[in-house]
Coordinates of C-alpha atoms in Angstrom, one line a residue:
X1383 CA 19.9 7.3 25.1
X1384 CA 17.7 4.5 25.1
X1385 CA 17.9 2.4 21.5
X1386 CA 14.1 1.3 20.6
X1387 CA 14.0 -2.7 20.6
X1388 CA 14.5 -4.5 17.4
X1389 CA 11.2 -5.5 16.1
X1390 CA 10.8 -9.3 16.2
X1391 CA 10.3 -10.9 12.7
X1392 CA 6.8 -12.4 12.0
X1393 CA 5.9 -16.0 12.0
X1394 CA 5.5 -17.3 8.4
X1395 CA 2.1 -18.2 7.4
X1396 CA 1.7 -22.0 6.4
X1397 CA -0.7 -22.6 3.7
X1398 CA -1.9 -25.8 3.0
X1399 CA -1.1 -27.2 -0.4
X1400 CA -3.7 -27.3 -3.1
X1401 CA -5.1 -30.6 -4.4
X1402 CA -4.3 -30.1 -7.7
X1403 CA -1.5 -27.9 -8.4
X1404 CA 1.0 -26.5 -11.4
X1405 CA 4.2 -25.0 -11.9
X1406 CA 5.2 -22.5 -14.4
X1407 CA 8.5 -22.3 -16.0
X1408 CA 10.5 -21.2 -13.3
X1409 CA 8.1 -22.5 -10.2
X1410 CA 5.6 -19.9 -9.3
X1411 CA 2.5 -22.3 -7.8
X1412 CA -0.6 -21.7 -9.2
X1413 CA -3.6 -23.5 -8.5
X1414 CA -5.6 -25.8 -11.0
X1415 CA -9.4 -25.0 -12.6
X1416 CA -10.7 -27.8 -10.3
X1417 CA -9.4 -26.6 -7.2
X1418 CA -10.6 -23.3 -8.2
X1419 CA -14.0 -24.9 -7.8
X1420 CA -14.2 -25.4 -4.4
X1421 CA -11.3 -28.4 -3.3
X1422 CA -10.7 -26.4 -0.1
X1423 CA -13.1 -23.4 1.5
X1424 CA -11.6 -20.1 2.5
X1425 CA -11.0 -21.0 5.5
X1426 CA -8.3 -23.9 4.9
X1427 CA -6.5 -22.4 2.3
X1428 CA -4.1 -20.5 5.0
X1429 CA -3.1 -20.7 8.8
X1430 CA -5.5 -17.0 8.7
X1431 CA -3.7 -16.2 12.3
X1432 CA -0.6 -16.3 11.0
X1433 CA -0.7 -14.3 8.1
X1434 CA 1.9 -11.6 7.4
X1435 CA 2.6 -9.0 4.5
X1436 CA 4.1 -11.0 2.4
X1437 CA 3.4 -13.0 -1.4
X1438 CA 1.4 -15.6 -1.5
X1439 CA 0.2 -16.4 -5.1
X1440 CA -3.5 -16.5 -5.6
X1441 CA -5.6 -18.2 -8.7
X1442 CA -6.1 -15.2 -11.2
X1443 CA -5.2 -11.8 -12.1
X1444 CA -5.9 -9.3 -14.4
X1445 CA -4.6 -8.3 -17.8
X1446 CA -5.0 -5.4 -20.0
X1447 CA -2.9 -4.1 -23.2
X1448 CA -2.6 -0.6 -25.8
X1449 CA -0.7 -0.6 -28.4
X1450 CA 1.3 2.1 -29.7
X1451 CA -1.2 4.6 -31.7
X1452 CA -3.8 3.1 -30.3
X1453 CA -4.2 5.5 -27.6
X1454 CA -6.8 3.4 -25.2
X1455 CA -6.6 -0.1 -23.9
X1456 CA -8.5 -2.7 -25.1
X1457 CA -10.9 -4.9 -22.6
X1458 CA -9.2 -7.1 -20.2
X1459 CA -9.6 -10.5 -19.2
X1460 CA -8.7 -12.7 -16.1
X1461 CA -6.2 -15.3 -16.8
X1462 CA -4.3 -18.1 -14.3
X1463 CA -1.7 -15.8 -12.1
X1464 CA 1.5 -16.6 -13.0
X1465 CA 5.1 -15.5 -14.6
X1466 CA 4.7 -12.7 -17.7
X1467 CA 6.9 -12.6 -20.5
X1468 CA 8.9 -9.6 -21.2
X1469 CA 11.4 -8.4 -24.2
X1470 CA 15.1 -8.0 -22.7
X1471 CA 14.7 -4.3 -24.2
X1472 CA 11.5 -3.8 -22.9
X1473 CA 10.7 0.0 -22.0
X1474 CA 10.0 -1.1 -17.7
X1475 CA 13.4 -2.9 -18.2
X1476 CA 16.1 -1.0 -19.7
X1477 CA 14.2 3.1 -18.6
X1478 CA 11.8 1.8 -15.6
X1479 CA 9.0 3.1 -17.5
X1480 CA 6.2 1.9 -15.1
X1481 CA 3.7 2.6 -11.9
X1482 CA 1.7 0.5 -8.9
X1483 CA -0.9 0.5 -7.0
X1484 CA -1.9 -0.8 -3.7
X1485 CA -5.7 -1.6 -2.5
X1486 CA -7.6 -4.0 -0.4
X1487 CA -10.5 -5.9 -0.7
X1488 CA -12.1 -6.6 3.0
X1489 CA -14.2 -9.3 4.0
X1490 CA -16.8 -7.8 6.8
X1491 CA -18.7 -9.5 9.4
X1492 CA -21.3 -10.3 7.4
X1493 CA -19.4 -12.2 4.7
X1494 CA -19.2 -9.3 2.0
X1495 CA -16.8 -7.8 0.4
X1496 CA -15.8 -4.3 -0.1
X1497 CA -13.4 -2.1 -1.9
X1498 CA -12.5 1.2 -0.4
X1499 CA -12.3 4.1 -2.8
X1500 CA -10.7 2.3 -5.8
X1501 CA -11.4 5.5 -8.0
X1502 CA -8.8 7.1 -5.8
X1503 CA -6.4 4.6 -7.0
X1504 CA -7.5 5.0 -10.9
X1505 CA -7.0 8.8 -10.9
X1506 CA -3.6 8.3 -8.9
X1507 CA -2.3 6.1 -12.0
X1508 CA -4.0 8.8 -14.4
X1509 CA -1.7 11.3 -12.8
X1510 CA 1.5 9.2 -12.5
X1511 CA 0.7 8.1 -16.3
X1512 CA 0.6 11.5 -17.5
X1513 CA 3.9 12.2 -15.9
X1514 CA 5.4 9.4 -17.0
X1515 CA 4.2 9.6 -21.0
X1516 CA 2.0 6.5 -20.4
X1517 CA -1.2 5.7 -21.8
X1518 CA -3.2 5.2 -18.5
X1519 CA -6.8 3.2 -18.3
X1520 CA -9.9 5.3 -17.4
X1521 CA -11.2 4.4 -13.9
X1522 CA -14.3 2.4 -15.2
X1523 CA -11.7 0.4 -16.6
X1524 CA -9.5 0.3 -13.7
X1525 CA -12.0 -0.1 -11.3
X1526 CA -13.9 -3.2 -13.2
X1527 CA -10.4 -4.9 -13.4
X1528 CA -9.9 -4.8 -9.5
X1529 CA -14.0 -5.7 -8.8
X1530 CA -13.2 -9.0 -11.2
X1531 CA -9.6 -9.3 -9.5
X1532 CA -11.2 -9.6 -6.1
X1533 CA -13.9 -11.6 -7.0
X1534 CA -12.1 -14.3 -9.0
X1535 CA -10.1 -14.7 -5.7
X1536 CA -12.8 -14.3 -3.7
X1537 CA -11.7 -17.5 -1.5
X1538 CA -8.6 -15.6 -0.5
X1539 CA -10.3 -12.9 1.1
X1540 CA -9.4 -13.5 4.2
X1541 CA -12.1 -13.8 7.4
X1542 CA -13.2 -10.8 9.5
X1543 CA -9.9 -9.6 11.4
X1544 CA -7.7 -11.9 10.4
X1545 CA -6.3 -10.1 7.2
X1546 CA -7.3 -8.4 3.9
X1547 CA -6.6 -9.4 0.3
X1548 CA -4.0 -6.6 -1.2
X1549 CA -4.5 -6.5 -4.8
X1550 CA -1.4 -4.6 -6.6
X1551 CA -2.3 -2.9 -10.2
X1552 CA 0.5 -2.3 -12.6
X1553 CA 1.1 -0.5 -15.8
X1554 CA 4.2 -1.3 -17.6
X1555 CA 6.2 -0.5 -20.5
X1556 CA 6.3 -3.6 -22.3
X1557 CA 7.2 -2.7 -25.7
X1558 CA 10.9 -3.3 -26.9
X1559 CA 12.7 -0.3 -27.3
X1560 CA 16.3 0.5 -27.6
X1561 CA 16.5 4.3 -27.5
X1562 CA 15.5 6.5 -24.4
X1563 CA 12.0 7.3 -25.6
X1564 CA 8.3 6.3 -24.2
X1565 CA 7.8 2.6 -24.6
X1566 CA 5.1 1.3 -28.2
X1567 CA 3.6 -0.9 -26.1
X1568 CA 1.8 -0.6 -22.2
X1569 CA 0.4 -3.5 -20.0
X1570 CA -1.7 -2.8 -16.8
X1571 CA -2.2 -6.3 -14.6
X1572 CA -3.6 -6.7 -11.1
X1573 CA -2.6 -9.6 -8.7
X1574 CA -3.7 -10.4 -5.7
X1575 CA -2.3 -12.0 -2.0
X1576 CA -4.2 -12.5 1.5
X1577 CA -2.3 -10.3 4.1
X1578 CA -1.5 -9.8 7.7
X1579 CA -0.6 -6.7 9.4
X1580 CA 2.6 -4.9 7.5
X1581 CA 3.8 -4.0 10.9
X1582 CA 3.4 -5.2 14.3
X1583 CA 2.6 -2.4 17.6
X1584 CA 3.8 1.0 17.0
X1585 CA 6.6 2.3 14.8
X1586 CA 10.1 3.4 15.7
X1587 CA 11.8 5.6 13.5
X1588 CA 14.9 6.4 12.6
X1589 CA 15.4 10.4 10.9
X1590 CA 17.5 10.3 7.6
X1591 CA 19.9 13.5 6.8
X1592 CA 21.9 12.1 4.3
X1593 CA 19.7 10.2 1.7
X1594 CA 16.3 11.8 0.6
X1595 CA 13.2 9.9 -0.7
X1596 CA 12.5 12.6 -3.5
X1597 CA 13.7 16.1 -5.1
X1598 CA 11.2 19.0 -6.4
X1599 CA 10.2 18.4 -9.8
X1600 CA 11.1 14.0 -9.7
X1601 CA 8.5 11.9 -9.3
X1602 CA 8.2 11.5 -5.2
X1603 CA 4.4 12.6 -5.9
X1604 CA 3.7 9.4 -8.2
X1605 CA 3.8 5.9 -7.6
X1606 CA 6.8 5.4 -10.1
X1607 CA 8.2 2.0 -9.4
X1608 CA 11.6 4.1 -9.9
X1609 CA 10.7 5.8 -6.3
X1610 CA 11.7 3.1 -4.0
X1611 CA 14.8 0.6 -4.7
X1612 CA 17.1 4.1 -4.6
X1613 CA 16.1 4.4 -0.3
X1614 CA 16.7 0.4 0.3
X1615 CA 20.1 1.2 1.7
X1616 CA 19.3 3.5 4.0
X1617 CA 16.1 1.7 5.3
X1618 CA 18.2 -1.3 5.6
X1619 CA 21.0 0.4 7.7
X1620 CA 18.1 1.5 10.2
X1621 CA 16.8 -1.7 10.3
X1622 CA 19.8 -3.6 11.5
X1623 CA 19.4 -0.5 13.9
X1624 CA 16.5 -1.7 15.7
X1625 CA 14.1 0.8 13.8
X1626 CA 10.9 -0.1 11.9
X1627 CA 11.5 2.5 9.3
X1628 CA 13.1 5.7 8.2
X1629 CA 11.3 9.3 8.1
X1630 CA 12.4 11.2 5.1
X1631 CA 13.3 14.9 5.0
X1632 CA 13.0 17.9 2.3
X1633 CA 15.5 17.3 0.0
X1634 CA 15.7 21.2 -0.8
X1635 CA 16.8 22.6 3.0
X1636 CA 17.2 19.3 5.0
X1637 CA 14.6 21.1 7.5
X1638 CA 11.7 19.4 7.3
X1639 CA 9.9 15.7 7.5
X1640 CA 8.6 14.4 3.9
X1641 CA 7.4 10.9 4.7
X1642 CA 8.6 7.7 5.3
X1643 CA 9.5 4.7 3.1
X1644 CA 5.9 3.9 1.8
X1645 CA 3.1 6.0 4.3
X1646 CA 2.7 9.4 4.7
X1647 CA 3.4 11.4 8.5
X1648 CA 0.7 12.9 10.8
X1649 CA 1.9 15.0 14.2
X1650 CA -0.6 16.1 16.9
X1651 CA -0.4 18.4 19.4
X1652 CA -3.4 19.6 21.5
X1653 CA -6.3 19.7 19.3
X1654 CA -4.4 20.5 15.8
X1655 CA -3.3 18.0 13.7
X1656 CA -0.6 18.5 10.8
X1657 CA 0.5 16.6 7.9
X1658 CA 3.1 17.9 5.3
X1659 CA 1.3 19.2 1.9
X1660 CA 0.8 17.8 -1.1
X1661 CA 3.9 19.7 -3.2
X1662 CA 5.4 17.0 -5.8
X1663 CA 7.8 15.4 -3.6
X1664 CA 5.1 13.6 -1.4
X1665 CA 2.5 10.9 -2.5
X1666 CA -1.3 11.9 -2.1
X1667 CA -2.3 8.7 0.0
X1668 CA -6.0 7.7 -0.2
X1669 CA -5.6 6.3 3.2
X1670 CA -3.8 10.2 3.8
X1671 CA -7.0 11.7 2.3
X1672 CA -9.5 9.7 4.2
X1673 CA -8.0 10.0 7.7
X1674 CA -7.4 14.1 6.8
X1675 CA -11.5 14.2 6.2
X1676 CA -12.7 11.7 9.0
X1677 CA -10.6 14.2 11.8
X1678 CA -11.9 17.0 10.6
X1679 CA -15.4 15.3 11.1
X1680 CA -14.4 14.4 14.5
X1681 CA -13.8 18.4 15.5
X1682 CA -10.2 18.2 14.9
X1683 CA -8.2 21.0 13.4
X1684 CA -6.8 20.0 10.3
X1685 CA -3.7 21.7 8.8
X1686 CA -1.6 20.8 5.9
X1687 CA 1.7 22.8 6.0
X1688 CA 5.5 22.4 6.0
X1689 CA 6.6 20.5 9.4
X1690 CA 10.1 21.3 10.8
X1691 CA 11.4 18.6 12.0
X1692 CA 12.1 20.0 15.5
X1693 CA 7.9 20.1 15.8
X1694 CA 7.9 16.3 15.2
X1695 CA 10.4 16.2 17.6
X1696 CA 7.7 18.0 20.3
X1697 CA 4.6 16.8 19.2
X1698 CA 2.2 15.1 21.8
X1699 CA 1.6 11.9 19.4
X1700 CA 2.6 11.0 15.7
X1701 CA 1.1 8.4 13.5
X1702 CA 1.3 7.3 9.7
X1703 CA -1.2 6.2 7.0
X1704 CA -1.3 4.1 4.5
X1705 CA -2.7 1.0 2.3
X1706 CA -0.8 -1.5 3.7
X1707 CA -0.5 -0.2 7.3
X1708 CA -3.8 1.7 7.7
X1709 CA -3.2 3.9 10.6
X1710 CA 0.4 3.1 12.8
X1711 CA 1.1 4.8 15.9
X1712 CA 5.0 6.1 15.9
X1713 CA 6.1 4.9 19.2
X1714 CA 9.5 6.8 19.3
X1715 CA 11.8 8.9 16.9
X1716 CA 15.2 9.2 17.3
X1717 CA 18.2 11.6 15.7
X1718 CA 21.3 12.7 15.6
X1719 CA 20.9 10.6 19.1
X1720 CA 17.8 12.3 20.7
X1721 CA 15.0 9.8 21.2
X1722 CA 11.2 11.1 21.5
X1723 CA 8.8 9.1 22.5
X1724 CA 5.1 9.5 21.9
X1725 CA 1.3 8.3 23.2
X1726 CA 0.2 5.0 22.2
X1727 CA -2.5 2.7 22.9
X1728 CA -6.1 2.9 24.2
X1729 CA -7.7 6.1 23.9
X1730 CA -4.7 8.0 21.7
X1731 CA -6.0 9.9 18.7
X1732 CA -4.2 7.1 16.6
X1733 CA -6.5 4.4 18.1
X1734 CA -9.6 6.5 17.5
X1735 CA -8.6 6.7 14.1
X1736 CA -7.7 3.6 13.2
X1737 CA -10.9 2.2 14.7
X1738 CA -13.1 4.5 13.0
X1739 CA -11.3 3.6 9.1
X1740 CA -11.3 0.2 9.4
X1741 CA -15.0 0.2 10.9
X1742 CA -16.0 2.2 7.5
X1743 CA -13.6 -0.4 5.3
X1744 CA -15.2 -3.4 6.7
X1745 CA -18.9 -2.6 7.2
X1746 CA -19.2 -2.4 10.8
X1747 CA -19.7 1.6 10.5
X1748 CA -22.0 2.9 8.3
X1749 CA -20.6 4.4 4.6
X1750 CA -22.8 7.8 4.0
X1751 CA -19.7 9.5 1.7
X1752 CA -20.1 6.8 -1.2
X1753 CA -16.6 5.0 -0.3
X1754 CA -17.3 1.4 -0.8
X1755 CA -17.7 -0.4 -3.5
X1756 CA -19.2 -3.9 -2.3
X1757 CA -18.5 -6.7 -4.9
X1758 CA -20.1 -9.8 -3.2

């Protein structure tokens, strides 16, 4: 069998110094007021072409606090993005008390910016807070915290096509405790960083028998920042494989496909498309949502059902969705030795799909189901 070619790693983006720049304690750059206000446009802040997912610190981000017994947070404010400081026996320390998010901010042909269903993203953190005994903010909250996230780094938006700006909520146990117990204190923060594609071309994946992503009744259906460190290992042996990532299976029979490291799993065959179900042990994906609506618009058949692994395995084309990847055909899966390949490029459902999301994200297709929120 054929092994799929190791993907070659991404330039790094250069980005041009600020004029007047600061160090925190242990060296995260952050720009200066001044520069804040207008030193260098959006377009010489970065190398745009060269952009890939990866940190690159912005000028604000977002903080919000609740206090044990308090039971709501109070208001928020922007303040310079930087390091925070936690207690050594803070609750997100010692128990991993704590929850992310992941969203964009897109800036569309005609200089605007839009969000793309951030109340998605608030009732996803209501849900994983309720699981995780964590006071959660409500989604006026939530959603005015990314609007003033995106805005205050407005510059860093980056231009039609080259990029997005990912902005990354998080609610954390803060408080110090010793004792295995819910944390007295919770902080929710939102950063921000310009991004490039998270992968390059289609996917190639590797199946995983031996380590599973999540168990019935854990927390595979939340975005508990417990959920991903415990797969690095067997991401990372794939990797040095040649494969762009790992698909997951159930950890109950071994049978069938889950998802993979951080998007959810679409197979097509004929004129049916199947995704596995929303069951605990899979994340409800916005981007997973959207695309399951838009093909049903688009005359496609629309099931959501347990997938044996064997029907990936025989599927006329396979794709994933997510935040950070949007729509990513899978160009080959291999296991146990067996390598399928699978229909990319022009005129593959994938394409369609992908086409027609970030046309709705980015303004070039019309919005008539209320899904953007434009902030400038």
């Amino acid at each position: 069998m054929n092994k799929p070619s190791k993907r070659l790693p991404f330039k790094e983006a250069k980005c041009f110094p600020l004029r007047h720049c600061s160090r925190n304690a242990i060296g995260v750059q952050t720009a200066s007021d001044a520069s804040i206000n207008g030193d260098r446009e959006e377009h010489d802040l970065c190398n745009w072409d060269e952009l890939k997912f990866s940190l690159i610190p912005t000028d604000y981000m977002y903080v919000m606090k609740c206090s044990s017994g308090e039971g709501a947070f109070s208001q928020g404010h922007l303040t310079r993005y930087g390091n925070v400081e936690l207690s050594p026996s803070s609750g997100v320390l010692n128990y991993g008390q704590g929850l992310l998010e992941g969203l964009k901010a897109y800036r569309g042909d005609d200089n605007r910016i839009r969000l793309f269903r951030p109340e998605q993203n608030a009732l996803r953190m209501q849900m994983g807070a309720e699981r995780m005994c964590m006071p959660s903010p409500t989604a006026e909250q939530f959603v005015g915290s990314i609007k003033q996230t995106a805005l205050a780094n407005k510059r860093w938006v980056p231009p039609p096509g080259k990029g997005s700006l990912y902005i990354r909520p998080l609610l954390l146990g803060t408080g110090a405790i010793l004792g295995v117990a819910p944390s007295p204190e919770y902080t929710f923060l939102a950063y921000a960083s310009p991004v490039g594609n998270y992968f390059t071309g289609s996917m190639h994946f590797s199946v995983e028998d031996k380590v599973y992503r999540a168990i019935p009744g854990g927390t595979g259906g939340i975005k508990s920042i417990t959920n991903y460190s415990p797969i690095y290992k067997a991401v990372t042996q794939a990797k040095a494989k040649g494969f762009t990532d790992v698909i997951f299976l159930d950890a109950a029979t071994g049978k069938y496909i889950e998802e993979a490291t951080a998007c959810n799993i679409f197979v097509a065959k004929g004129n049916v498309i199947s995704t596995p179900p929303i069951a605990g042990t899979i994340l409800p994906g916005i981007t997973r949502k959207t695309i399951i609506e838009v093909a049903s618009w688009l005359g496609y058949q629309i099931e959501e059902r347990a997938i044996p692994l064997e029907e990936l395995m025989n599927a006329d084309e396979a794709f994933c969705t997510g935040t950070a990847i949007a729509i990513k055909p899978v160009g080959s899966v291999t296991y146990q030795g067996q390598r399928v390949e699978y229909k990319t490029g022009e005129g593959t459902l994938s394409e369609i799909l992908f086409r027609t999301l970030t046309g709705i994200q980015t303004g070039r297709i019309e919005d008539t189901m209320g899904w953007i929120v434009e902030i400038d």
